[in-house]
Coordinates of C-alpha atoms in Angstrom, one line a residue:
M1 CA 41.9 -67.5 -9.7
S2 CA 41.8 -69.7 -12.4
L3 CA 44.0 -71.2 -13.8
R4 CA 43.5 -69.3 -16.8
L5 CA 43.3 -66.1 -15.3
R6 CA 46.7 -66.9 -13.7
L7 CA 48.2 -67.7 -17.1
G8 CA 47.1 -64.3 -18.3
A9 CA 48.3 -62.1 -15.4
L10 CA 52.0 -63.9 -15.4
A11 CA 52.0 -63.4 -19.4
L12 CA 51.0 -59.5 -19.3
S13 CA 53.7 -59.2 -16.3
L14 CA 56.3 -60.7 -18.5
I15 CA 55.6 -59.1 -22.1
C16 CA 55.1 -55.5 -19.9
A17 CA 59.0 -56.5 -18.5
A18 CA 60.6 -57.3 -21.5
G19 CA 58.5 -54.5 -23.1
A20 CA 60.2 -51.9 -21.6
V21 CA 62.8 -50.2 -23.0
A22 CA 62.9 -47.4 -20.1
A23 CA 62.1 -46.2 -17.1
D24 CA 59.3 -43.7 -17.8
E25 CA 57.8 -45.8 -20.6
L26 CA 55.6 -48.9 -21.2
T27 CA 54.7 -51.2 -23.8
L28 CA 51.6 -52.9 -24.2
N29 CA 50.4 -56.0 -25.7
L30 CA 47.4 -57.6 -24.3
R31 CA 45.2 -60.3 -25.8
D32 CA 42.0 -61.3 -24.4
T33 CA 42.7 -60.4 -20.9
N34 CA 40.1 -59.8 -18.2
I35 CA 39.4 -55.6 -17.5
S36 CA 40.3 -56.2 -14.1
N37 CA 43.8 -57.0 -14.8
L38 CA 44.9 -54.2 -16.6
I39 CA 43.4 -51.6 -13.5
D40 CA 45.7 -53.3 -11.4
L41 CA 48.7 -52.8 -14.1
V42 CA 46.9 -48.9 -14.2
S43 CA 46.4 -48.2 -10.9
E44 CA 50.1 -49.7 -9.4
E45 CA 52.2 -47.7 -12.5
T46 CA 50.2 -44.4 -11.9
G47 CA 49.6 -44.8 -8.2
T48 CA 45.7 -44.3 -8.4
N49 CA 43.5 -46.1 -6.4
F50 CA 40.5 -47.6 -8.2
I51 CA 36.6 -48.2 -6.6
V52 CA 35.6 -50.9 -9.7
D53 CA 31.7 -51.0 -10.2
P54 CA 30.8 -55.0 -9.9
R55 CA 29.1 -54.3 -13.4
V56 CA 32.6 -53.4 -14.6
R57 CA 33.4 -57.1 -16.4
G58 CA 34.7 -58.3 -20.1
N59 CA 38.1 -58.9 -21.7
I60 CA 40.0 -56.6 -23.0
T61 CA 42.7 -56.7 -26.3
V62 CA 45.1 -54.2 -26.9
I63 CA 48.2 -53.9 -29.3
S64 CA 51.2 -51.4 -28.7
S65 CA 54.1 -50.8 -31.5
R66 CA 55.6 -48.2 -29.7
P67 CA 56.5 -47.9 -25.9
V68 CA 53.9 -45.3 -24.0
P69 CA 55.2 -42.8 -21.8
R70 CA 53.5 -43.2 -18.6
D71 CA 52.3 -39.8 -18.5
E72 CA 49.8 -40.9 -21.1
L73 CA 48.6 -44.1 -19.3
M74 CA 46.0 -42.6 -18.1
D75 CA 45.3 -41.4 -21.3
L76 CA 44.9 -44.4 -23.0
F77 CA 43.4 -46.8 -20.2
H78 CA 40.5 -43.8 -20.3
D79 CA 39.9 -44.6 -24.1
I80 CA 40.1 -48.8 -23.7
L81 CA 37.0 -48.0 -21.1
K82 CA 35.7 -45.4 -22.9
I83 CA 35.8 -48.5 -25.6
H84 CA 34.5 -51.1 -23.8
G85 CA 31.6 -49.1 -22.2
F86 CA 33.1 -47.5 -19.2
A87 CA 34.2 -44.4 -17.5
A88 CA 36.0 -43.2 -15.3
I89 CA 35.0 -40.9 -12.7
P90 CA 37.9 -38.9 -10.6
G91 CA 37.2 -38.0 -7.0
E92 CA 39.3 -36.6 -4.2
S93 CA 41.3 -39.5 -2.5
S94 CA 40.0 -41.9 -5.5
T95 CA 38.6 -43.1 -9.1
R96 CA 35.5 -44.7 -9.8
I97 CA 35.0 -47.0 -12.5
V98 CA 31.5 -47.3 -13.2
P99 CA 29.1 -47.9 -16.7
D100 CA 28.2 -45.0 -18.8
A101 CA 25.0 -45.4 -18.1
Q102 CA 25.8 -44.4 -14.3
A103 CA 28.9 -42.3 -15.2
K104 CA 26.5 -39.2 -16.9
M105 CA 24.4 -39.0 -13.3
D106 CA 27.9 -39.5 -11.0
A107 CA 30.1 -37.4 -13.0
P108 CA 31.4 -33.8 -10.6
A109 CA 30.3 -30.5 -12.2
I110 CA 32.8 -28.3 -13.7
L111 CA 31.6 -24.4 -14.2
D112 CA 34.8 -23.6 -15.2
L113 CA 36.9 -25.3 -18.0
E114 CA 40.5 -24.1 -18.0
P115 CA 41.8 -24.2 -22.1
E116 CA 44.1 -26.4 -21.2
M117 CA 43.6 -29.7 -19.4
D118 CA 43.7 -30.5 -15.7
A119 CA 46.5 -32.9 -14.2
D120 CA 44.1 -34.3 -11.8
V121 CA 41.4 -34.9 -14.0
R122 CA 42.4 -36.3 -17.3
G123 CA 40.7 -35.7 -21.0
G124 CA 39.1 -39.0 -20.8
S125 CA 37.1 -38.7 -17.5
V126 CA 33.3 -37.6 -17.4
V127 CA 32.2 -34.3 -15.9
T128 CA 29.7 -32.1 -16.3
H129 CA 29.9 -28.9 -17.4
V130 CA 27.0 -25.7 -18.1
I131 CA 27.7 -23.2 -20.7
A132 CA 25.9 -20.1 -20.2
L133 CA 24.7 -18.3 -23.8
R134 CA 25.0 -14.6 -24.3
H135 CA 23.7 -14.1 -27.9
V136 CA 21.8 -17.4 -29.2
A137 CA 18.8 -19.3 -27.9
A138 CA 20.4 -22.1 -26.0
A139 CA 17.3 -24.2 -27.6
Q140 CA 18.2 -23.6 -30.8
L141 CA 22.2 -25.0 -30.6
V142 CA 20.9 -28.4 -29.4
P143 CA 19.9 -29.8 -32.7
V144 CA 23.1 -28.8 -33.8
L145 CA 25.5 -30.5 -31.2
R146 CA 23.7 -33.2 -30.2
P147 CA 25.1 -34.9 -33.4
L148 CA 28.8 -34.5 -31.3
I149 CA 27.5 -35.9 -28.1
P150 CA 27.9 -40.0 -27.6
A151 CA 25.6 -42.4 -26.7
G152 CA 26.4 -42.2 -22.7
G153 CA 26.6 -38.4 -23.3
H154 CA 24.3 -36.0 -22.1
L155 CA 22.9 -32.5 -23.6
A156 CA 20.0 -30.0 -23.0
A157 CA 19.0 -26.5 -22.6
A158 CA 17.5 -24.3 -20.4
T159 CA 15.9 -21.4 -21.2
E160 CA 16.5 -19.7 -17.7
P161 CA 18.5 -18.4 -17.5
N162 CA 20.1 -19.3 -21.1
T163 CA 22.4 -21.6 -20.3
L164 CA 23.4 -25.5 -22.0
L165 CA 24.3 -28.9 -20.2
I166 CA 26.2 -31.1 -21.3
S167 CA 27.5 -34.8 -19.2
D168 CA 31.0 -36.5 -21.2
T169 CA 33.9 -36.9 -21.1
R170 CA 36.6 -33.8 -20.3
S171 CA 38.3 -33.6 -24.0
N172 CA 34.2 -34.1 -25.4
V173 CA 33.2 -31.2 -23.4
H174 CA 36.4 -29.1 -24.3
R175 CA 35.6 -29.4 -28.0
I176 CA 32.1 -28.6 -27.9
R177 CA 32.6 -25.7 -25.8
A178 CA 35.0 -24.4 -28.1
L179 CA 32.1 -24.5 -31.0
V180 CA 29.6 -22.9 -29.1
E181 CA 32.0 -20.0 -28.2
R182 CA 32.4 -19.9 -32.1
M183 CA 29.1 -19.9 -32.6
D184 CA 27.4 -17.7 -29.8
L185 CA 27.8 -14.1 -31.4
P186 CA 25.9 -11.3 -31.1
F187 CA 23.7 -10.3 -34.0
A188 CA 23.2 -7.1 -35.4
D189 CA 20.0 -5.5 -34.0
D190 CA 17.8 -3.0 -35.5
F191 CA 14.4 -1.5 -34.4
E192 CA 11.0 0.6 -35.9
V193 CA 8.1 2.4 -34.9
I194 CA 5.1 1.3 -36.4
E195 CA 2.1 3.1 -35.7
L196 CA -1.2 1.8 -35.9
R197 CA -4.3 2.8 -37.5
H198 CA -7.1 0.9 -35.8
A199 CA -6.0 -2.1 -33.3
R200 CA -4.9 -0.9 -29.8
A201 CA -1.4 -1.3 -28.9
G202 CA -1.8 -3.0 -25.8
E203 CA -3.6 -5.7 -26.8
L204 CA -1.8 -6.3 -30.4
A205 CA 1.8 -6.2 -28.6
E206 CA 0.4 -8.9 -26.4
Q207 CA -1.0 -11.1 -29.7
L208 CA 2.7 -10.3 -31.1
Q209 CA 4.5 -11.7 -28.1
I210 CA 2.3 -15.1 -28.3
L211 CA 2.8 -15.4 -31.6
A212 CA 6.7 -14.7 -32.1
R213 CA 8.2 -16.8 -29.5
E214 CA 6.2 -20.1 -30.8
G215 CA 8.8 -22.5 -31.8
T216 CA 11.8 -20.5 -31.0
G217 CA 14.4 -19.9 -28.4
E218 CA 13.0 -17.0 -26.0
L219 CA 16.2 -14.9 -26.7
A220 CA 16.0 -15.3 -30.8
T221 CA 12.4 -13.8 -30.6
P222 CA 12.3 -10.0 -31.6
Q223 CA 11.2 -7.9 -28.3
V224 CA 7.4 -6.5 -29.4
L225 CA 7.0 -3.0 -27.0
A226 CA 3.4 -1.0 -27.1
D227 CA 3.6 2.7 -26.7
R228 CA 0.4 3.6 -25.6
R229 CA 0.2 7.5 -26.2
S230 CA 1.1 7.1 -29.7
N231 CA -0.7 3.6 -30.5
A232 CA 2.2 2.5 -31.6
I233 CA 4.1 -0.5 -31.7
I234 CA 7.7 -0.8 -31.2
L235 CA 9.8 -3.7 -32.9
S236 CA 13.5 -5.0 -31.9
G237 CA 15.4 -7.1 -33.0
R238 CA 17.0 -9.4 -36.7
E239 CA 15.4 -8.1 -39.5
E240 CA 14.2 -11.4 -40.9
S241 CA 11.8 -11.4 -37.8
R242 CA 10.6 -8.1 -37.7
L243 CA 9.6 -8.7 -41.5
R244 CA 7.6 -11.2 -40.4
L245 CA 6.1 -9.5 -37.6
R246 CA 5.3 -6.4 -40.0
G247 CA 3.8 -9.1 -41.8
L248 CA 1.5 -10.2 -39.0
I249 CA 0.5 -6.2 -37.7
A250 CA -0.2 -5.6 -41.3
Q251 CA -3.5 -7.8 -40.9
L252 CA -4.2 -7.0 -38.0
D253 CA -4.5 -3.5 -38.1
R254 CA -7.8 -3.6 -40.2
E255 CA -10.5 -1.1 -39.4
M256 CA -13.5 -3.0 -37.9
E257 CA -16.8 -2.4 -39.1
E258 CA -19.2 0.5 -38.9
G259 CA -21.2 0.3 -35.5
N260 CA -18.6 -1.4 -33.3
A261 CA -20.3 -1.7 -29.6
R262 CA -18.5 -2.2 -26.0
V263 CA -18.9 -2.8 -23.3
H264 CA -16.3 -2.0 -20.4
Y265 CA -17.0 -3.9 -16.9
L266 CA -15.7 -1.0 -14.1
K267 CA -14.0 -2.6 -11.4
Y268 CA -13.2 0.5 -9.1
A269 CA -15.2 3.9 -10.9
R270 CA -18.7 4.4 -11.1
A271 CA -20.1 3.7 -14.6
E272 CA -22.4 7.0 -13.9
E273 CA -19.4 9.2 -13.5
V274 CA -17.0 7.9 -16.5
A275 CA -20.2 8.0 -19.2
E276 CA -20.9 11.2 -18.4
L277 CA -17.3 12.3 -18.7
L278 CA -17.5 10.0 -22.2
R279 CA -20.1 11.9 -23.6
N280 CA -18.3 15.0 -22.7
I281 CA -15.4 13.9 -24.6
A282 CA -17.3 13.0 -27.4
E283 CA -19.5 16.1 -28.1
K284 CA -16.5 18.5 -27.6
S285 CA -14.3 17.0 -30.3
P286 CA -13.9 18.2 -33.5
D287 CA -13.8 14.7 -35.2
V288 CA -17.0 14.1 -34.6
D289 CA -19.9 15.1 -37.6
P290 CA -22.6 17.4 -36.1
D291 CA -25.0 14.3 -36.5
A292 CA -23.0 12.0 -34.5
R293 CA -23.3 15.2 -32.3
S294 CA -26.9 14.8 -32.3
G295 CA -26.8 11.2 -30.6
S296 CA -27.4 9.3 -34.6
G297 CA -23.3 8.8 -34.3
I298 CA -22.2 7.7 -31.0
H299 CA -23.6 6.6 -28.3
I300 CA -22.7 6.0 -24.6
E301 CA -25.4 4.6 -21.9
A302 CA -24.2 3.9 -17.9
H303 CA -25.6 0.7 -16.9
E304 CA -26.2 1.0 -13.1
A305 CA -27.1 -2.8 -12.0
T306 CA -23.5 -4.2 -13.5
N307 CA -21.9 -1.1 -13.4
A308 CA -20.7 -1.1 -17.1
V309 CA -20.4 1.6 -19.5
V310 CA -21.7 0.7 -23.3
T311 CA -19.8 2.8 -26.1
F312 CA -21.5 2.3 -29.9
G313 CA -19.5 4.6 -32.9
P314 CA -16.8 4.6 -35.0
S315 CA -14.0 1.7 -34.9
D316 CA -11.4 5.3 -34.0
F317 CA -13.8 6.4 -31.1
I318 CA -14.2 3.3 -29.6
R319 CA -10.2 2.9 -29.4
D320 CA -9.6 6.2 -27.8
F321 CA -12.7 5.3 -25.7
D322 CA -11.3 1.8 -24.7
I323 CA -7.6 3.8 -23.7
I324 CA -9.6 6.6 -21.5
V325 CA -11.4 3.7 -19.8
E326 CA -8.6 2.1 -19.0
Q327 CA -6.7 4.7 -17.0
L328 CA -9.7 5.9 -15.7
D329 CA -10.7 2.5 -13.8
I330 CA -8.2 2.2 -11.0
R331 CA -7.9 1.7 -7.4
R332 CA -7.3 5.1 -5.5
A333 CA -6.5 5.1 -2.8
Q334 CA -7.7 6.3 0.6
V335 CA -6.6 9.1 3.5
L336 CA -7.4 8.6 7.1
V337 CA -8.1 12.4 8.4
E338 CA -7.5 12.9 12.2
A339 CA -8.1 16.6 13.9
V340 CA -7.1 17.1 17.4
I341 CA -9.0 20.2 18.5
A342 CA -7.1 21.2 22.1
E343 CA -8.9 24.1 23.9
V344 CA -8.3 25.3 27.1
S345 CA -10.2 28.4 28.9
S346 CA -10.6 30.1 32.7
D347 CA -12.6 32.6 33.4
R348 CA -12.5 34.8 36.7
V349 CA -14.6 37.2 37.9
R350 CA -14.9 39.6 40.9
D351 CA -18.4 41.8 42.0
L352 CA -18.5 43.6 44.6
G353 CA -21.5 46.6 45.0
V354 CA -24.0 48.4 47.3
Q355 CA -27.2 49.5 46.4
W356 CA -29.8 52.1 48.2
G357 CA -33.6 53.0 47.7
A358 CA -35.7 55.4 49.4
I359 CA -39.0 56.4 49.5
G360 CA -41.0 58.9 51.3
N361 CA -44.2 61.4 50.6
S362 CA -42.0 63.5 48.4
G363 CA -40.4 61.6 45.8
V364 CA -38.1 57.6 45.6
G365 CA -35.0 57.6 45.1
V366 CA -32.3 54.7 43.8
L367 CA -28.8 53.9 43.8
N368 CA -28.2 50.6 41.7
F369 CA -24.9 49.1 40.9
S370 CA -26.4 45.8 39.7
G371 CA -24.7 43.5 37.7
P372 CA -24.6 40.7 34.4
G373 CA -25.2 38.5 38.0
S374 CA -26.7 40.0 40.3
R375 CA -30.5 41.4 40.2
G376 CA -31.4 45.6 41.1
I377 CA -33.0 46.1 44.3
L378 CA -36.2 47.7 42.5
E379 CA -36.4 44.4 40.8
L380 CA -36.3 43.1 43.9
A381 CA -38.3 44.9 45.6
A382 CA -41.4 44.7 43.3
G383 CA -40.7 40.2 42.9
V384 CA -41.0 40.1 46.7
E385 CA -44.2 42.5 46.7
G386 CA -45.6 40.5 43.8
F387 CA -44.9 37.7 45.9
L388 CA -46.4 38.4 49.6
D389 CA -50.0 39.7 47.4
G390 CA -50.4 37.0 45.5
T391 CA -49.4 37.9 41.7
V392 CA -46.2 36.1 41.9
S393 CA -46.3 32.4 42.4
S394 CA -42.5 32.2 43.3
P395 CA -40.3 34.5 44.9
P396 CA -37.9 36.3 43.0
D397 CA -34.3 35.5 41.6
I398 CA -32.2 37.1 43.7
G399 CA -29.3 36.5 41.5
D400 CA -25.6 34.9 41.6
G401 CA -23.2 34.8 44.8
L402 CA -24.2 36.6 48.2
T403 CA -26.9 38.9 48.3
A404 CA -28.0 40.5 52.2
G405 CA -30.1 43.6 52.3
G406 CA -32.1 45.7 55.1
V407 CA -34.8 47.9 55.5
G408 CA -34.6 50.8 57.8
S409 CA -36.9 54.2 58.1
T410 CA -36.3 58.0 59.4
G411 CA -39.8 59.8 59.8
S412 CA -41.6 59.6 56.8
T413 CA -38.9 58.6 55.0
R414 CA -38.3 54.6 54.3
I415 CA -34.6 53.1 53.0
A416 CA -33.0 50.2 52.2
A417 CA -29.7 48.6 51.3
L418 CA -28.7 46.0 49.6
V419 CA -24.8 44.6 49.1
N420 CA -24.1 42.3 45.6
M421 CA -21.0 40.1 46.4
L422 CA -19.7 37.0 43.6
Q423 CA -17.0 36.0 42.7
R424 CA -16.7 33.2 39.7
D425 CA -13.6 30.9 38.5
T426 CA -14.8 28.8 35.8
S427 CA -12.5 26.8 33.6
S428 CA -12.6 24.1 30.8
N429 CA -9.9 21.4 29.1
I430 CA -11.8 20.0 25.7
L431 CA -10.1 17.6 23.3
S432 CA -11.8 16.6 20.5
T433 CA -10.5 13.9 18.0
P434 CA -12.8 13.5 15.0
S435 CA -11.1 11.6 12.5
L436 CA -12.7 9.9 8.8
L437 CA -11.4 8.0 5.7
T438 CA -12.5 9.0 2.8
L439 CA -11.2 8.1 -0.9
D440 CA -8.7 10.3 -2.8
N441 CA -10.4 13.6 -4.3
E442 CA -13.1 12.9 -2.7
E443 CA -14.9 15.5 0.3
A444 CA -16.3 13.9 3.2
E445 CA -18.2 15.8 6.8
I446 CA -18.5 14.0 10.1
V447 CA -21.3 16.4 12.4
V448 CA -20.6 15.3 16.1
G449 CA -23.4 17.4 17.6
Q450 CA -26.9 18.1 18.5
N451 CA -29.0 19.6 16.2
V452 CA -30.4 23.0 18.2
P453 CA -33.6 25.0 17.2
F454 CA -33.4 29.1 16.4
I455 CA -36.2 31.6 16.3
V456 CA -35.8 33.5 13.4
G457 CA -38.8 34.9 13.4
R458 CA -42.4 35.5 14.9
S459 CA -45.3 36.4 13.2
I460 CA -48.9 37.4 15.0
E461 CA -52.3 36.8 13.4
D462 CA -55.6 38.6 13.7
S463 CA -56.9 36.3 16.5
G464 CA -53.7 37.9 18.3
Q465 CA -51.9 34.5 18.0
A466 CA -48.0 34.1 17.8
F467 CA -46.1 32.2 15.9
D468 CA -42.5 31.7 15.6
T469 CA -40.4 30.5 12.7
I470 CA -37.4 28.0 14.1
R471 CA -34.8 26.9 12.5
R472 CA -32.8 23.8 13.3
E473 CA -29.1 24.5 13.2
D474 CA -26.1 21.4 14.4
V475 CA -24.0 22.4 17.2
G476 CA -21.5 20.8 17.9
V477 CA -17.7 19.3 15.8
K478 CA -17.7 19.4 12.6
L479 CA -15.2 18.5 10.3
R480 CA -15.4 18.7 6.0
V481 CA -12.1 17.6 4.2
R482 CA -11.5 16.9 0.1
P483 CA -7.6 15.0 0.5
Q484 CA -5.8 14.7 -2.9
I485 CA -2.7 12.4 -2.9
N486 CA 0.1 13.7 -4.8
Q487 CA 3.5 12.4 -5.5
G488 CA 5.8 11.6 -3.1
N489 CA 3.3 10.0 -0.2
A490 CA 1.9 14.2 0.4
V491 CA -1.3 14.9 0.7
R492 CA -3.3 18.3 -0.1
L493 CA -6.2 18.9 1.8
E494 CA -9.0 21.4 1.9
I495 CA -10.3 22.0 5.3
E496 CA -13.5 23.1 6.8
Q497 CA -13.4 22.9 10.5
E498 CA -15.9 24.0 13.2
V499 CA -16.7 23.9 17.1
S500 CA -19.4 25.5 18.7
Q501 CA -21.4 25.5 22.0
L502 CA -24.3 27.2 23.3
A503 CA -23.0 29.6 25.8
P504 CA -24.0 28.7 29.5
G505 CA -27.3 30.4 30.9
T506 CA -29.1 30.2 27.7
S507 CA -32.4 28.4 27.5
D508 CA -34.9 30.0 25.7
A509 CA -34.4 29.6 21.8
A510 CA -35.1 33.4 21.1
D511 CA -32.2 34.1 23.3
L512 CA -29.6 31.2 22.4
I513 CA -26.3 32.2 22.2
T514 CA -23.4 30.1 20.6
N515 CA -19.4 30.0 21.0
T516 CA -17.8 29.5 17.5
R517 CA -14.2 29.2 16.7
T518 CA -14.1 28.5 12.3
L519 CA -11.2 27.3 10.8
K520 CA -11.4 27.1 6.7
T521 CA -7.6 26.8 4.9
H522 CA -6.0 24.8 2.8
V523 CA -2.7 22.5 3.2
L524 CA -0.3 20.1 2.2
I525 CA 1.1 17.6 4.4
D526 CA 3.5 14.2 4.1
D527 CA 1.9 11.1 4.8
G528 CA 2.0 10.2 8.3
D529 CA 3.0 13.8 9.6
M530 CA 1.4 15.5 12.4
L531 CA 0.8 19.8 10.9
V532 CA -0.7 22.8 13.4
L533 CA -3.7 24.1 11.0
G534 CA -3.8 27.0 13.4
G535 CA -5.6 28.7 16.4
L536 CA -6.5 31.4 19.1
I537 CA -4.3 32.7 21.9
Q538 CA -6.3 34.9 24.0
E539 CA -5.8 37.1 27.5
Q540 CA -8.7 39.2 28.3
Q541 CA -8.9 41.8 31.3
T542 CA -11.2 44.0 32.2
D543 CA -11.7 46.2 35.2
S544 CA -15.1 48.1 35.7
E545 CA -16.0 50.8 38.2
A546 CA -19.3 52.7 39.3
R547 CA -19.6 55.4 41.7
V548 CA -21.5 58.3 42.7
P549 CA -19.6 61.2 42.0
G550 CA -18.3 62.9 45.2
L551 CA -19.4 60.3 48.3
G552 CA -17.7 57.7 46.1
S553 CA -14.0 59.2 46.5
I554 CA -14.3 59.5 50.5
P555 CA -12.0 57.9 51.9
G556 CA -13.8 54.4 53.9
I557 CA -17.6 55.5 53.6
G558 CA -17.2 55.9 49.9
R559 CA -17.0 52.0 49.2
L560 CA -20.9 51.9 50.3
F561 CA -21.2 54.5 47.4
R562 CA -19.4 52.2 43.8
A563 CA -19.3 48.9 42.7
D564 CA -16.2 47.3 41.3
R565 CA -16.0 44.9 38.7
N566 CA -12.8 42.8 37.5
Q567 CA -13.3 40.3 35.1
T568 CA -10.1 37.9 33.0
E569 CA -11.3 35.7 30.8
K570 CA -7.6 33.5 29.1
R571 CA -8.6 31.2 25.8
N572 CA -5.9 28.6 24.1
L573 CA -6.9 27.0 21.1
M574 CA -5.4 24.8 18.8
V575 CA -6.3 22.7 15.6
F576 CA -3.5 19.6 14.4
L577 CA -4.6 17.6 11.4
H578 CA -2.6 14.0 11.4
P579 CA -3.5 12.3 7.7
R580 CA -2.7 8.6 6.7
I581 CA -2.7 7.1 3.3
V582 CA -4.6 4.1 2.8
R583 CA -3.1 2.2 -0.6
D584 CA -5.0 -1.2 -0.1
S585 CA -6.8 -3.7 2.6
A586 CA -4.1 -4.5 4.5
R587 CA -3.2 -1.3 5.8
G588 CA -7.0 -0.3 5.8
A589 CA -7.2 -3.2 8.3
E590 CA -4.3 -2.1 10.3
L591 CA -6.0 1.2 11.1
T592 CA -9.2 -0.3 11.8
S593 CA -7.9 -2.7 14.3
E594 CA -5.6 0.2 16.2
K595 CA -8.8 2.2 16.0
Y596 CA -11.3 -1.1 17.4
S597 CA -8.8 -2.1 19.7
F598 CA -8.3 1.9 21.6
I599 CA -12.5 1.9 21.7
R600 CA -12.3 -1.6 23.4
G601 CA -9.7 -1.0 25.9
E602 CA -12.1 2.2 27.1
Q603 CA -14.4 -0.4 27.7
L604 CA -12.8 -2.0 29.2
R605 CA -11.3 0.4 31.8
E606 CA -14.6 1.5 32.4
Q607 CA -15.9 -1.9 33.3
A608 CA -13.1 -2.1 36.1
R609 CA -13.8 1.9 37.5
T610 CA -17.5 0.7 37.7
Q611 CA -16.9 -2.8 38.6
Q612 CA -19.9 -3.8 36.5
R613 CA -19.2 -6.8 34.9
A614 CA -22.5 -6.9 32.5
S615 CA -21.6 -4.4 30.6
P616 CA -20.6 -4.8 27.1
V617 CA -17.3 -5.2 25.8
L618 CA -16.4 -5.4 21.9
P619 CA -15.0 -8.9 21.1
E620 CA -11.1 -9.2 20.6
W621 CA -10.2 -7.7 16.8
E622 CA -8.2 -11.2 16.1
R623 CA -11.9 -13.1 17.2
L624 CA -14.0 -10.8 14.9
T625 CA -12.1 -10.9 12.1
Q626 CA -11.1 -15.4 12.1
L627 CA -13.6 -17.5 10.1
P628 CA -16.0 -19.4 12.1
P629 CA -15.2 -23.5 11.9
S630 CA -16.0 -25.8 9.5
F631 CA -18.7 -28.2 9.7
E632 CA -16.2 -31.2 9.9
D633 CA -14.1 -29.0 12.9
V634 CA -17.6 -28.8 15.1
H635 CA -19.3 -32.2 14.1
G636 CA -16.2 -34.2 12.8
H637 CA -15.8 -36.5 9.9
R638 CA -18.4 -38.7 9.0
D639 CA -18.4 -41.8 7.0

């Protein structure tokens, strides 16, 4: 230490010691003393640890005419630092002394300030404080408060949220906050409704909001709302702000020139359907004069190439058409309808009968008990005779089941006997799950089956040649639906469902028999739920017996003169429905992936069962939806 500094420190000590009048008071008289000596003195008297920035240098002068209490020494120390361009930043265990320019960046953030000064953070320490405003826009207060902030302080406004950011000494922050509290007062808001005669409320509201925000804080901006139903503007805010907007509305709400044309490029709706609707509205409107109804006043055309609707007419009609088109041209949701048709049926038949025939010189006698699946004895006899003499190319069909017979004679009479025995069990288990996707309120239909010819008429010309009239009909599974999405994700469905098939044993187009199950109903079901639409549970048992009176009742041998038939038929049919709403492309991709993965899984299982590795299989869904690699990824980057 230089001789001058040592003498200065010694003089400072002597002056302080000589000026002390009490244990809790201190008199400071410093002339051209190095600031580091003052820092040492304050540290010793207050017990505070200081960390001094190397840029803190220079000499100071303090003239005190009265003793300073020790509890005010720190405030005096902060004032001395502030005059010389320095600031003290308190910390947990020490206080840093830095230049003012650095202080506002290193100052601790104090969000809540008590009205009284904190003992730990003195009035001269530098802090950063955030003041939240409730009524006045922060940007409006910055020009008012900036002259009260010294050069080393900082003041800024944030619009979101509406706050002021201040970095300065704690005492000045208290002062600024007190001023802000007096200025941040609520103002009397009022509102008014302005009906528009020519302009569209939605478009005009957007323009007014932009004009109202220019040059003002966001909270001070009057609120502008559009009531599309009544075509009116709602203003809310201060009277002076609303007065300015009323003038703008009066200038903008002007009638357009006659013969206005408007082109609406539709995003979702069909131009022809929208144009037809607008024509009907214009024709039925009581405000349209006869000339306009005839086509000279209002013109509406659809341009299919660009899916656009062109409207031409008076401005009030053009404005109404704009509102109608805007509300109609929306993205419509879709509905995936899945039907489950389950049918289980069984048919059991038992036939047992004996047929007799006799022929002699005096006549012919026949006892015929043939059933649906067997042939009569005379039919078989005629077929055998024709096959033997060559008039028939093939032997006769003996029918279903076991058929056995024999021929005997007694005298001039020949006797024949034929026994038919049949037991048939038929069962079926049919499961159909048709599904289809359609737009809300649009009818859709799916048909999976065959187009079968039916002979519905026959004509014979004069030449004797016969011509048949054939009508083809679809036989299989049919599903026709029209979904309507209601509020709350409920779906109203108009459903027509049919399952038909050809009856067994019919091959000629003239004698085709179809078994048909048809269901037509209207239901309401929530999205994703399963609902039973209807069904049939049927069981039918038929027992029939044919006998020769008298002979058929004889115990034992009466069985030779009797035929029995027992038939049991059971059928269980149920139809279920499972609708799922598709509101966006993500949901559509999810359902498509689900169906796609199911079909691919079936192909893989069939490939494993048949051991045919070359059979075609769909690619994985992830590979199918990925974009192809770029040229750089394939060939690398070229210089």
